[in-house]
Amino acid sequence: MARSMRNIDLNLLPVFSALMRDKNLSHSAKNLGMTQPAVSQALKRLRSLYNDPLFERKGGKMEPTLKAASIAVSIEDILNNVVETLPEQMDFVPETSKKHFQINMRGVPHGLFMTKVIQKLEKVAPSVSLTVHEKEVDDIEKSLREREFDLQIDYTPDDLPSCHQQVIFSDALYVIASKNHPRVGMLNEITLEQYLAEAHAVLLPRTNNIYPIQRAIKNLNFEREIRYTNSSMRNIIETVGKTNYLCIMPLGMLNSMANSENYVYFTPPFTTIEINMFMSWHWGTQHHQSLNWLRNLIIETCKEVDEAALQ
């Protein structure tokens, strides 16, 4: 393949992409910063390369042929992938930027730190905007590569060969109950016997049948009476606050609730480990100034939240 690629001028591909978009030689020449004769010459070489007219004049437009339409998506993917490997061409200035970021958060309470992130954005980058999604994505690597999301933040680490991952926050698990629980609400600590005597609300596993909380519970080899399951941490805790169920959750999840004073929490009567919150991004954006800035802002905010929790 390397030998055959030596005979191909890759500068022809942006010309093809521009013609697909503009369907006009002069407009494409202007958008590419080329002369119209130069674009015409490039089209001639493309036609020779693919042995097809590629674009034909119809009604004053250069309409793509079936061949052009069939290769357009692949060529656009190639160009996008190359662009993603390059650093941003312009300096990122937070104070004046109107950049829009997309973050996908799975299983992470927004109140844990996102409110503080937004407050910082308002101060240091007032025109930067942010969209936060809560999507369970089948192929997060593809979503990050194609820039559907700039970042993924999740308690569950993914096997993403073409992505970077960084732990940005660690949290401990606690047994949580309503303050009005008739048997648990007034306790200072909970025993295993007391824990197992109660009904429980638990998280549904994800499509891979794993949840980070289950990974963090090391020796719970006893059957619990599970009365309620849900895929949302917040919904689980809200239900626990209105029932006599118990749940196991990160303390940060409880602290993010507006009515956290209505709950009690206990060190689990069994072994657990801390669970980590991971931030993931595609390696092609590693040197993008704007995303470097956003990642550092998030890391800094998580550190501040963590230090405040220890005080």
GROMACS .gro file of N, CA and C in nm, residues 39-111:
model
  219
   39VAL      N    1  -0.825   2.454  -0.931
   39VAL     CA    2  -0.927   2.358  -0.888
   39VAL      C    3  -0.970   2.271  -1.005
   40SER      N    4  -0.984   2.332  -1.124
   40SER     CA    5  -1.020   2.256  -1.244
   40SER      C    6  -0.913   2.150  -1.275
   41GLN      N    7  -0.786   2.187  -1.260
   41GLN     CA    8  -0.677   2.093  -1.284
   41GLN      C    9  -0.680   1.980  -1.181
   42ALA      N   10  -0.711   2.015  -1.055
   42ALA     CA   11  -0.719   1.913  -0.951
   42ALA      C   12  -0.833   1.817  -0.980
   43LEU      N   13  -0.946   1.868  -1.025
   43LEU     CA   14  -1.059   1.782  -1.060
   43LEU      C   15  -1.023   1.689  -1.176
   44LYS      N   16  -0.949   1.741  -1.271
   44LYS     CA   17  -0.905   1.657  -1.383
   44LYS      C   18  -0.821   1.540  -1.334
   45ARG      N   19  -0.733   1.567  -1.240
   45ARG     CA   20  -0.647   1.462  -1.185
   45ARG      C   21  -0.728   1.363  -1.100
   46LEU      N   22  -0.828   1.414  -1.029
   46LEU     CA   23  -0.916   1.326  -0.951
   46LEU      C   24  -0.993   1.232  -1.043
   47ARG      N   25  -1.042   1.287  -1.154
   47ARG     CA   26  -1.115   1.205  -1.250
   47ARG      C   27  -1.028   1.094  -1.307
   48SER      N   28  -0.902   1.128  -1.334
   48SER     CA   29  -0.808   1.028  -1.384
   48SER      C   30  -0.778   0.923  -1.278
   49LEU      N   31  -0.765   0.968  -1.153
   49LEU     CA   32  -0.733   0.876  -1.043
   49LEU      C   33  -0.844   0.775  -1.022
   50TYR      N   34  -0.970   0.822  -1.026
   50TYR     CA   35  -1.083   0.734  -0.998
   50TYR      C   36  -1.149   0.678  -1.124
   51ASN      N   37  -1.099   0.721  -1.241
   51ASN     CA   38  -1.155   0.674  -1.367
   51ASN      C   39  -1.306   0.696  -1.371
   52ASP      N   40  -1.346   0.818  -1.332
   52ASP     CA   41  -1.489   0.852  -1.325
   52ASP      C   42  -1.500   1.005  -1.334
   53PRO      N   43  -1.607   1.056  -1.393
   53PRO     CA   44  -1.623   1.202  -1.401
   53PRO      C   45  -1.632   1.269  -1.264
   54LEU      N   46  -1.685   1.198  -1.165
   54LEU     CA   47  -1.699   1.244  -1.026
   54LEU      C   48  -1.801   1.358  -1.011
   55PHE      N   49  -1.789   1.465  -1.092
   55PHE     CA   50  -1.884   1.577  -1.085
   55PHE      C   51  -1.926   1.614  -1.227
   56GLU      N   52  -2.057   1.633  -1.247
   56GLU     CA   53  -2.111   1.668  -1.378
   56GLU      C   54  -2.201   1.790  -1.366
   57ARG      N   55  -2.192   1.879  -1.465
   57ARG     CA   56  -2.272   2.002  -1.461
   57ARG      C   57  -2.420   1.970  -1.487
   58LYS      N   58  -2.504   2.010  -1.390
   58LYS     CA   59  -2.649   1.993  -1.404
   58LYS      C   60  -2.718   2.112  -1.340
   59GLY      N   61  -2.793   2.188  -1.418
   59GLY     CA   62  -2.866   2.301  -1.364
   59GLY      C   63  -2.777   2.406  -1.299
   60GLY      N   64  -2.660   2.427  -1.353
   60GLY     CA   65  -2.570   2.528  -1.299
   60GLY      C   66  -2.489   2.481  -1.180
   61LYS      N   67  -2.499   2.353  -1.144
   61LYS     CA   68  -2.423   2.300  -1.031
   61LYS      C   69  -2.336   2.184  -1.077
   62MET      N   70  -2.232   2.157  -0.998
   62MET     CA   71  -2.147   2.041  -1.020
   62MET      C   72  -2.201   1.927  -0.933
   63GLU      N   73  -2.286   1.844  -0.990
   63GLU     CA   74  -2.348   1.738  -0.912
   63GLU      C   75  -2.259   1.614  -0.908
   64PRO      N   76  -2.243   1.552  -0.789
   64PRO     CA   77  -2.159   1.433  -0.778
   64PRO      C   78  -2.220   1.313  -0.848
   65THR      N   79  -2.135   1.233  -0.907
   65THR     CA   80  -2.179   1.107  -0.967
   65THR      C   81  -2.200   1.003  -0.857
   66LEU      N   82  -2.250   0.887  -0.894
   66LEU     CA   83  -2.269   0.779  -0.796
   66LEU      C   84  -2.136   0.738  -0.734
   67LYS      N   85  -2.030   0.740  -0.816
   67LYS     CA   86  -1.897   0.707  -0.765
   67LYS      C   87  -1.853   0.808  -0.660
   68ALA      N   88  -1.871   0.936  -0.688
   68ALA     CA   89  -1.831   1.040  -0.594
   68ALA      C   90  -1.909   1.027  -0.463
   69ALA      N   91  -2.040   1.002  -0.475
   69ALA     CA   92  -2.123   0.988  -0.355
   69ALA      C   93  -2.079   0.868  -0.272
   70SER      N   94  -2.035   0.761  -0.340
   70SER     CA   95  -1.998   0.639  -0.268
   70SER      C   96  -1.866   0.652  -0.191
   71ILE      N   97  -1.777   0.742  -0.236
   71ILE     CA   98  -1.647   0.756  -0.168
   71ILE      C   99  -1.642   0.879  -0.078
   72ALA      N  100  -1.745   0.963  -0.082
   72ALA     CA  101  -1.741   1.091  -0.011
   72ALA      C  102  -1.726   1.073   0.140
   73VAL      N  103  -1.800   0.979   0.198
   73VAL     CA  104  -1.796   0.960   0.344
   73VAL      C  105  -1.657   0.914   0.388
   74SER      N  106  -1.598   0.822   0.312
   74SER     CA  107  -1.464   0.773   0.347
   74SER      C  108  -1.360   0.883   0.339
   75ILE      N  109  -1.368   0.963   0.235
   75ILE     CA  110  -1.270   1.073   0.219
   75ILE      C  111  -1.288   1.176   0.330
   76GLU      N  112  -1.414   1.207   0.364
   76GLU     CA  113  -1.439   1.304   0.471
   76GLU      C  114  -1.386   1.251   0.605
   77ASP      N  115  -1.402   1.120   0.629
   77ASP     CA  116  -1.349   1.060   0.752
   77ASP      C  117  -1.197   1.071   0.757
   78ILE      N  118  -1.133   1.047   0.642
   78ILE     CA  119  -0.986   1.056   0.636
   78ILE      C  120  -0.941   1.198   0.670
   79LEU      N  121  -1.005   1.295   0.610
   79LEU     CA  122  -0.967   1.435   0.634
   79LEU      C  123  -0.991   1.475   0.779
   80ASN      N  124  -1.105   1.432   0.835
   80ASN     CA  125  -1.135   1.465   0.975
   80ASN      C  126  -1.035   1.401   1.069
   81ASN      N  127  -0.997   1.276   1.040
   81ASN     CA  128  -0.902   1.206   1.126
   81ASN      C  129  -0.765   1.274   1.123
   82VAL      N  130  -0.725   1.322   1.006
   82VAL     CA  131  -0.597   1.392   0.997
   82VAL      C  132  -0.603   1.523   1.074
   83VAL      N  133  -0.713   1.597   1.058
   83VAL     CA  134  -0.729   1.724   1.128
   83VAL      C  135  -0.725   1.704   1.279
   84GLU      N  136  -0.784   1.594   1.326
   84GLU     CA  137  -0.789   1.569   1.470
   84GLU      C  138  -0.650   1.544   1.529
   85THR      N  139  -0.554   1.505   1.446
   85THR     CA  140  -0.419   1.480   1.498
   85THR      C  141  -0.339   1.608   1.510
   86LEU      N  142  -0.390   1.717   1.454
   86LEU     CA  143  -0.314   1.842   1.451
   86LEU      C  144  -0.352   1.932   1.568
   87PRO      N  145  -0.259   2.007   1.622
   87PRO     CA  146  -0.294   2.104   1.725
   87PRO      C  147  -0.381   2.214   1.666
   88GLU      N  148  -0.457   2.280   1.752
   88GLU     CA  149  -0.541   2.390   1.704
   88GLU      C  150  -0.453   2.498   1.643
   89GLN      N  151  -0.502   2.557   1.536
   89GLN     CA  152  -0.423   2.653   1.461
   89GLN      C  153  -0.421   2.792   1.525
   90MET      N  154  -0.521   2.820   1.607
   90MET     CA  155  -0.530   2.952   1.670
   90MET      C  156  -0.513   2.938   1.821
   91ASP      N  157  -0.452   3.037   1.881
   91ASP     CA  158  -0.438   3.037   2.026
   91ASP      C  159  -0.575   3.046   2.091
   92PHE      N  160  -0.591   2.970   2.200
   92PHE     CA  161  -0.717   2.971   2.273
   92PHE      C  162  -0.707   3.075   2.384
   93VAL      N  163  -0.796   3.175   2.379
   93VAL     CA  164  -0.798   3.281   2.480
   93VAL      C  165  -0.931   3.270   2.555
   94PRO      N  166  -0.931   3.213   2.676
   94PRO     CA  167  -1.057   3.190   2.748
   94PRO      C  168  -1.143   3.314   2.762
   95GLU      N  169  -1.079   3.430   2.787
   95GLU     CA  170  -1.155   3.553   2.814
   95GLU      C  171  -1.242   3.597   2.696
   96THR      N  172  -1.203   3.561   2.575
   96THR     CA  173  -1.277   3.608   2.457
   96THR      C  174  -1.335   3.494   2.374
   97SER      N  175  -1.301   3.369   2.408
   97SER     CA  176  -1.343   3.256   2.327
   97SER      C  177  -1.495   3.233   2.336
   98LYS      N  178  -1.552   3.188   2.224
   98LYS     CA  179  -1.692   3.148   2.220
   98LYS      C  180  -1.704   2.998   2.194
   99LYS      N  181  -1.603   2.926   2.238
   99LYS     CA  182  -1.596   2.782   2.219
   99LYS      C  183  -1.713   2.712   2.288
  100HIS      N  184  -1.764   2.607   2.223
  100HIS     CA  185  -1.869   2.525   2.283
  100HIS      C  186  -1.814   2.385   2.308
  101PHE      N  187  -1.825   2.337   2.431
  101PHE     CA  188  -1.775   2.205   2.469
  101PHE      C  189  -1.891   2.110   2.493
  102GLN      N  190  -1.864   1.981   2.464
  102GLN     CA  191  -1.963   1.876   2.487
  102GLN      C  192  -1.902   1.772   2.579
  103ILE      N  193  -1.966   1.746   2.693
  103ILE     CA  194  -1.918   1.648   2.790
  103ILE      C  195  -2.026   1.544   2.813
  104ASN      N  196  -1.986   1.418   2.815
  104ASN     CA  197  -2.079   1.311   2.850
  104ASN      C  198  -2.043   1.259   2.989
  105MET      N  199  -2.141   1.258   3.079
  105MET     CA  200  -2.117   1.213   3.216
  105MET      C  201  -2.207   1.094   3.245
  106ARG      N  202  -2.145   0.984   3.292
  106ARG     CA  203  -2.222   0.862   3.321
  106ARG      C  204  -2.205   0.827   3.468
  107GLY      N  205  -2.317   0.824   3.540
  107GLY     CA  206  -2.315   0.781   3.679
  107GLY      C  207  -2.248   0.878   3.773
  108VAL      N  208  -2.224   1.000   3.729
  108VAL     CA  209  -2.154   1.098   3.812
  108VAL      C  210  -2.251   1.209   3.848
  109PRO      N  211  -2.265   1.241   3.977
  109PRO     CA  212  -2.356   1.350   4.016
  109PRO      C  213  -2.303   1.486   3.973
  110HIS      N  214  -2.383   1.561   3.900
  110HIS     CA  215  -2.340   1.692   3.852
  110HIS      C  216  -2.304   1.785   3.967
  111GLY      N  217  -2.382   1.776   4.074
  111GLY     CA  218  -2.361   1.867   4.185
  111GLY      C  219  -2.227   1.848   4.254
   0.00000   0.00000   0.00000
